[in-house]
mmCIF file of C-alpha atoms in Angstrom:
data_model
loop_
_atom_site.group_PDB
_atom_site.id
_atom_site.type_symbol
_atom_site.label_atom_id
_atom_site.label_comp_id
_atom_site.label_asym_id
_atom_site.label_seq_id
_atom_site.Cartn_x
_atom_site.Cartn_y
_atom_site.Cartn_z
ATOM 1 C CA GLU A 1 18.220 0.521 -6.220
ATOM 2 C CA GLY A 2 21.541 2.287 -5.926
ATOM 3 C CA VAL A 3 24.410 3.760 -7.914
ATOM 4 C CA LEU A 4 27.894 2.271 -7.495
ATOM 5 C CA THR A 5 30.960 4.479 -7.988
ATOM 6 C CA LEU A 6 34.266 2.617 -8.404
ATOM 7 C CA PRO A 7 37.904 3.764 -8.479
ATOM 8 C CA LYS A 8 39.474 3.412 -11.907
ATOM 9 C CA ASN A 9 42.506 1.375 -10.830
ATOM 10 C CA ARG A 10 40.885 -0.758 -8.148
ATOM 11 C CA GLN A 11 42.318 -4.101 -7.114
ATOM 12 C CA PRO A 12 40.815 -7.082 -5.249
ATOM 13 C CA LYS A 13 40.640 -6.643 -1.466
ATOM 14 C CA SER A 14 42.163 -3.165 -1.568
ATOM 15 C CA CYS A 15 39.366 -0.619 -1.145
ATOM 16 C CA PRO A 16 37.377 0.873 1.706
ATOM 17 C CA VAL A 17 33.638 0.940 0.990
ATOM 18 C CA VAL A 18 31.098 3.628 1.828
ATOM 19 C CA LEU A 19 27.306 3.522 1.817
ATOM 20 C CA GLY A 20 25.704 6.904 1.117
ATOM 21 C CA VAL A 21 22.145 7.467 2.394
ATOM 22 C CA HIS A 22 19.779 10.373 1.807
ATOM 23 C CA GLY A 23 18.185 13.118 3.825
ATOM 24 C CA ALA A 24 14.410 13.485 3.840
ATOM 25 C CA GLY A 25 12.586 13.744 0.540
ATOM 26 C CA VAL A 26 12.169 11.699 -2.611
ATOM 27 C CA VAL A 27 15.150 12.061 -4.928
ATOM 28 C CA PRO A 28 17.386 9.759 -6.985
ATOM 29 C CA ALA A 29 20.993 8.937 -6.174
ATOM 30 C CA GLN A 30 23.497 11.553 -7.285
ATOM 31 C CA PRO A 31 26.808 9.762 -7.908
ATOM 32 C CA HIS A 32 28.659 12.940 -8.907
ATOM 33 C CA ASN A 33 28.789 13.739 -5.200
ATOM 34 C CA PHE A 34 31.211 10.854 -4.682
ATOM 35 C CA LEU A 35 33.660 11.193 -7.552
ATOM 36 C CA ALA A 36 36.312 12.865 -5.406
ATOM 37 C CA GLN A 37 36.328 9.981 -2.933
ATOM 38 C CA ALA A 38 36.417 7.387 -5.708
ATOM 39 C CA LYS A 39 39.472 9.096 -7.190
ATOM 40 C CA LYS A 40 41.166 8.582 -3.833
ATOM 41 C CA GLY A 41 40.478 4.842 -3.910
ATOM 42 C CA ALA A 42 37.155 4.391 -2.121
ATOM 43 C CA ILE A 43 34.136 2.478 -3.423
ATOM 44 C CA LEU A 44 30.836 4.272 -2.864
ATOM 45 C CA PHE A 45 27.291 2.987 -3.132
ATOM 46 C CA GLU A 46 24.474 5.512 -2.852
ATOM 47 C CA ILE A 47 20.876 4.449 -2.323
ATOM 48 C CA ASN A 48 17.661 6.386 -1.997
ATOM 49 C CA ALA A 49 15.500 5.691 1.027
ATOM 50 C CA HIS A 50 12.447 4.416 -0.843
ATOM 51 C CA GLY A 51 13.675 1.560 -3.020
ATOM 52 C CA LEU A 52 13.050 3.569 -6.197
ATOM 53 C CA PRO A 53 14.873 3.501 -9.535
ATOM 54 C CA ASN A 54 17.491 6.236 -9.837
ATOM 55 C CA THR A 55 17.261 6.997 -13.540
ATOM 56 C CA ASN A 56 13.739 8.410 -13.987
ATOM 57 C CA GLN A 57 12.923 11.970 -14.963
ATOM 58 C CA GLU A 58 12.600 14.560 -12.194
ATOM 59 C CA LYS A 59 8.794 14.656 -12.526
ATOM 60 C CA PHE A 60 8.597 11.028 -11.364
ATOM 61 C CA TYR A 61 10.102 11.891 -7.970
ATOM 62 C CA VAL A 62 8.237 15.176 -7.607
ATOM 63 C CA ASP A 63 4.906 13.444 -8.241
ATOM 64 C CA LEU A 64 5.643 10.691 -5.729
ATOM 65 C CA PHE A 65 6.567 13.198 -3.049
ATOM 66 C CA ALA A 66 3.400 15.161 -3.717
ATOM 67 C CA ASN A 67 1.117 12.124 -3.669
ATOM 68 C CA GLU A 68 1.909 8.534 -2.635
ATOM 69 C CA LEU A 69 4.933 9.449 -0.506
ATOM 70 C CA PHE A 70 3.618 12.718 0.855
ATOM 71 C CA GLU A 71 4.300 12.736 4.607
ATOM 72 C CA TYR A 72 5.793 9.244 4.338
ATOM 73 C CA LYS A 73 7.381 9.872 7.736
ATOM 74 C CA LYS A 74 3.936 9.314 9.284
ATOM 75 C CA ILE A 75 2.997 6.093 7.477
ATOM 76 C CA ASN A 76 2.031 3.426 10.053
ATOM 77 C CA CYS A 77 3.671 5.424 12.842
ATOM 78 C CA ARG A 78 1.532 3.688 15.471
ATOM 79 C CA ASP A 79 2.829 0.192 14.666
ATOM 80 C CA ARG A 80 6.509 -0.628 15.170
ATOM 81 C CA ASN A 81 6.241 -3.646 12.838
ATOM 82 C CA GLU A 82 4.742 -1.655 9.980
ATOM 83 C CA TYR A 83 6.293 1.800 10.376
ATOM 84 C CA TYR A 84 7.696 3.170 7.125
ATOM 85 C CA PHE A 85 11.254 3.398 8.400
ATOM 86 C CA LEU A 86 11.469 -0.332 9.042
ATOM 87 C CA LYS A 87 11.841 -0.897 5.294
ATOM 88 C CA VAL A 88 14.137 2.116 5.000
ATOM 89 C CA PHE A 89 16.486 0.481 7.509
ATOM 90 C CA LEU A 90 16.217 -2.921 5.826
ATOM 91 C CA ARG A 91 17.199 -1.361 2.486
ATOM 92 C CA MET A 92 20.178 0.225 4.189
ATOM 93 C CA LEU A 93 21.269 -3.153 5.561
ATOM 94 C CA ARG A 94 20.957 -4.704 2.121
ATOM 95 C CA GLY A 95 23.175 -1.931 0.778
ATOM 96 C CA LEU A 96 25.843 -2.790 3.342
ATOM 97 C CA GLU A 97 25.580 -6.484 2.460
ATOM 98 C CA PHE A 98 26.047 -5.619 -1.216
ATOM 99 C CA LEU A 99 29.214 -3.651 -0.452
ATOM 100 C CA LYS A 100 30.651 -6.463 1.653
ATOM 101 C CA ASP A 101 30.143 -8.886 -1.236
ATOM 102 C CA LEU A 102 32.315 -6.829 -3.592
ATOM 103 C CA PRO A 103 35.646 -8.515 -4.346
ATOM 104 C CA GLU A 104 37.436 -5.164 -4.069
ATOM 105 C CA TRP A 105 36.419 -4.578 -0.430
ATOM 106 C CA ASP A 106 39.466 -4.809 1.829
ATOM 107 C CA GLY A 107 37.415 -6.635 4.473
ATOM 108 C CA LYS A 108 38.177 -3.993 7.089
ATOM 109 C CA ARG A 109 36.878 -0.502 6.311
ATOM 110 C CA LEU A 110 33.096 -0.203 6.043
ATOM 111 C CA PHE A 111 31.479 3.213 6.437
ATOM 112 C CA ILE A 112 28.053 4.884 6.249
ATOM 113 C CA ARG A 113 27.501 8.597 5.689
ATOM 114 C CA GLY A 114 24.335 10.651 5.702
ATOM 115 C CA SER A 115 22.729 13.880 6.812
ATOM 116 C CA SER A 116 19.427 14.485 8.614
ATOM 117 C CA GLN A 117 17.303 11.416 7.759
ATOM 118 C CA GLY A 118 20.489 9.910 6.347
ATOM 119 C CA GLY A 119 22.289 10.648 9.599
ATOM 120 C CA ALA A 120 19.683 8.588 11.427
ATOM 121 C CA GLN A 121 20.208 5.739 8.960
ATOM 122 C CA ALA A 122 23.969 5.931 9.498
ATOM 123 C CA ILE A 123 23.557 5.640 13.270
ATOM 124 C CA ALA A 124 21.120 2.737 12.952
ATOM 125 C CA GLY A 125 23.304 0.943 10.430
ATOM 126 C CA ALA A 126 26.366 1.196 12.662
ATOM 127 C CA TYR A 127 24.507 -0.880 15.254
ATOM 128 C CA LEU A 128 22.478 -3.190 13.013
ATOM 129 C CA ASP A 129 25.581 -4.241 11.064
ATOM 130 C CA GLN A 130 28.452 -4.758 13.482
ATOM 131 C CA ASP A 131 30.946 -4.847 10.592
ATOM 132 C CA VAL A 132 30.546 -1.065 10.216
ATOM 133 C CA THR A 133 33.772 0.566 11.388
ATOM 134 C CA GLY A 134 32.806 4.222 11.091
ATOM 135 C CA PHE A 135 29.923 6.537 10.266
ATOM 136 C CA ILE A 136 29.174 10.199 9.622
ATOM 137 C CA ALA A 137 25.847 11.523 10.889
ATOM 138 C CA THR A 138 25.472 15.233 10.212
ATOM 139 C CA VAL A 139 22.468 16.901 11.880
ATOM 140 C CA PRO A 140 20.855 13.461 12.377
ATOM 141 C CA GLY A 141 17.095 13.012 12.539
ATOM 142 C CA LEU A 142 15.005 10.438 14.413
ATOM 143 C CA CYS A 143 16.365 11.802 17.689
ATOM 144 C CA ASP A 144 14.545 12.219 21.007
ATOM 145 C CA HIS A 145 11.060 11.262 19.808
ATOM 146 C CA THR A 146 9.695 11.207 23.342
ATOM 147 C CA ALA A 147 11.026 14.649 24.291
ATOM 148 C CA ALA A 148 7.539 16.100 24.797
ATOM 149 C CA MET A 149 7.006 13.795 27.751
ATOM 150 C CA VAL A 150 9.698 15.690 29.677
ATOM 151 C CA ASP A 151 9.029 19.166 28.293
ATOM 152 C CA ARG A 152 11.655 19.143 25.557
ATOM 153 C CA VAL A 153 11.197 19.778 21.847
ATOM 154 C CA PRO A 154 11.624 16.600 19.725
ATOM 155 C CA GLY A 155 13.648 16.396 16.545
ATOM 156 C CA TRP A 156 12.532 15.424 13.051
ATOM 157 C CA PRO A 157 10.028 13.966 12.150
ATOM 158 C CA ASN A 158 8.193 15.576 15.083
ATOM 159 C CA LEU A 159 5.591 12.839 15.366
ATOM 160 C CA ALA A 160 4.955 13.580 19.035
ATOM 161 C CA PRO A 161 5.244 17.382 19.022
ATOM 162 C CA TYR A 162 5.599 19.468 22.116
ATOM 163 C CA GLU A 163 2.448 21.500 22.668
ATOM 164 C CA LYS A 164 1.780 23.033 26.036
ATOM 165 C CA GLY A 165 -1.169 21.408 27.750
ATOM 166 C CA LYS A 166 -1.359 18.471 25.320
ATOM 167 C CA LYS A 167 -0.159 14.917 25.705
ATOM 168 C CA PRO A 168 1.476 13.041 22.805
ATOM 169 C CA ASP A 169 -0.298 10.036 21.285
ATOM 170 C CA PRO A 170 0.809 7.053 23.442
ATOM 171 C CA LYS A 171 0.724 4.657 20.470
ATOM 172 C CA ILE A 172 3.110 6.886 18.531
ATOM 173 C CA ILE A 173 5.394 7.150 21.546
ATOM 174 C CA GLU A 174 5.442 3.357 21.947
ATOM 175 C CA CYS A 175 6.270 2.835 18.276
ATOM 176 C CA MET A 176 8.868 5.571 17.909
ATOM 177 C CA ARG A 177 10.972 4.406 20.846
ATOM 178 C CA TYR A 178 12.064 1.573 18.576
ATOM 179 C CA TYR A 179 13.274 4.086 15.980
ATOM 180 C CA ASP A 180 15.077 6.574 18.220
ATOM 181 C CA SER A 181 18.704 7.145 17.246
ATOM 182 C CA VAL A 182 19.862 7.064 20.867
ATOM 183 C CA ASN A 183 18.849 3.428 21.224
ATOM 184 C CA PHE A 184 20.982 2.435 18.249
ATOM 185 C CA LEU A 185 23.892 4.675 19.144
ATOM 186 C CA LYS A 186 24.447 3.399 22.658
ATOM 187 C CA ASN A 187 24.834 -0.138 21.328
ATOM 188 C CA THR A 188 27.382 0.432 18.581
ATOM 189 C CA THR A 189 31.158 0.174 18.802
ATOM 190 C CA ALA A 190 31.845 1.966 15.504
ATOM 191 C CA GLU A 191 33.529 5.363 15.516
ATOM 192 C CA GLY A 192 31.205 8.213 14.628
ATOM 193 C CA PHE A 193 31.323 11.860 13.604
ATOM 194 C CA PHE A 194 28.344 14.083 14.401
ATOM 195 C CA SER A 195 27.318 17.662 13.828
ATOM 196 C CA ALA A 196 24.462 19.885 14.963
ATOM 197 C CA SER A 197 23.317 23.278 13.723
ATOM 198 C CA LEU A 198 22.235 25.784 16.329
ATOM 199 C CA LEU A 199 19.880 27.411 13.803
ATOM 200 C CA ASP A 200 18.268 24.163 12.644
ATOM 201 C CA THR A 201 14.526 24.132 13.332
ATOM 202 C CA VAL A 202 14.025 20.663 11.797
ATOM 203 C CA CYS A 203 16.725 18.437 13.313
ATOM 204 C CA LYS A 204 16.933 20.532 16.432
ATOM 205 C CA PRO A 205 20.296 20.692 18.216
ATOM 206 C CA THR A 206 18.752 19.847 21.591
ATOM 207 C CA SER A 207 17.405 16.583 20.162
ATOM 208 C CA ILE A 208 20.858 15.674 18.843
ATOM 209 C CA TYR A 209 22.627 16.516 22.088
#
């Protein structure tokens, strides 16, 4: 599910559209974050990564993150066809399809924005939907999963961590290559904006570079 934020004086075929995607965690959409853009004429659709309703009480999300969705980043991480982020990406694509079906979309400007986990979704979406014209990926995750194989430190979600003297699980490596941001990025023609934080120990700057 998602939350749609519309400009007050919108007209058919006149608005750019933006899909907002979340960083790691289990939280509902927060449409107040997009009011400023809507006032300037953009349509914004924000979705959470897990296909959850966005109107439940806070305890609902806290309990999920502590139990069923605890360490969701590891669910089926040895099988590329069952890995948790496959459905995350499919939800993102459905969100883009929804935006393109809106009568107010100008048919030209289609954007994705996200940070960390959301940055990874933005990069993937810019390749998986070739109608995307631009994306913002701040401190993106899902970068450089196989870094440990060449003595680098991987980025979030650190499923093949760098530990001196240890080899990463080959099944995880095989799976995660299909979910590495670099493999989406090099095949997109959309314009992108990126950022990295030199103090970030989660989405490490070396993984982003």
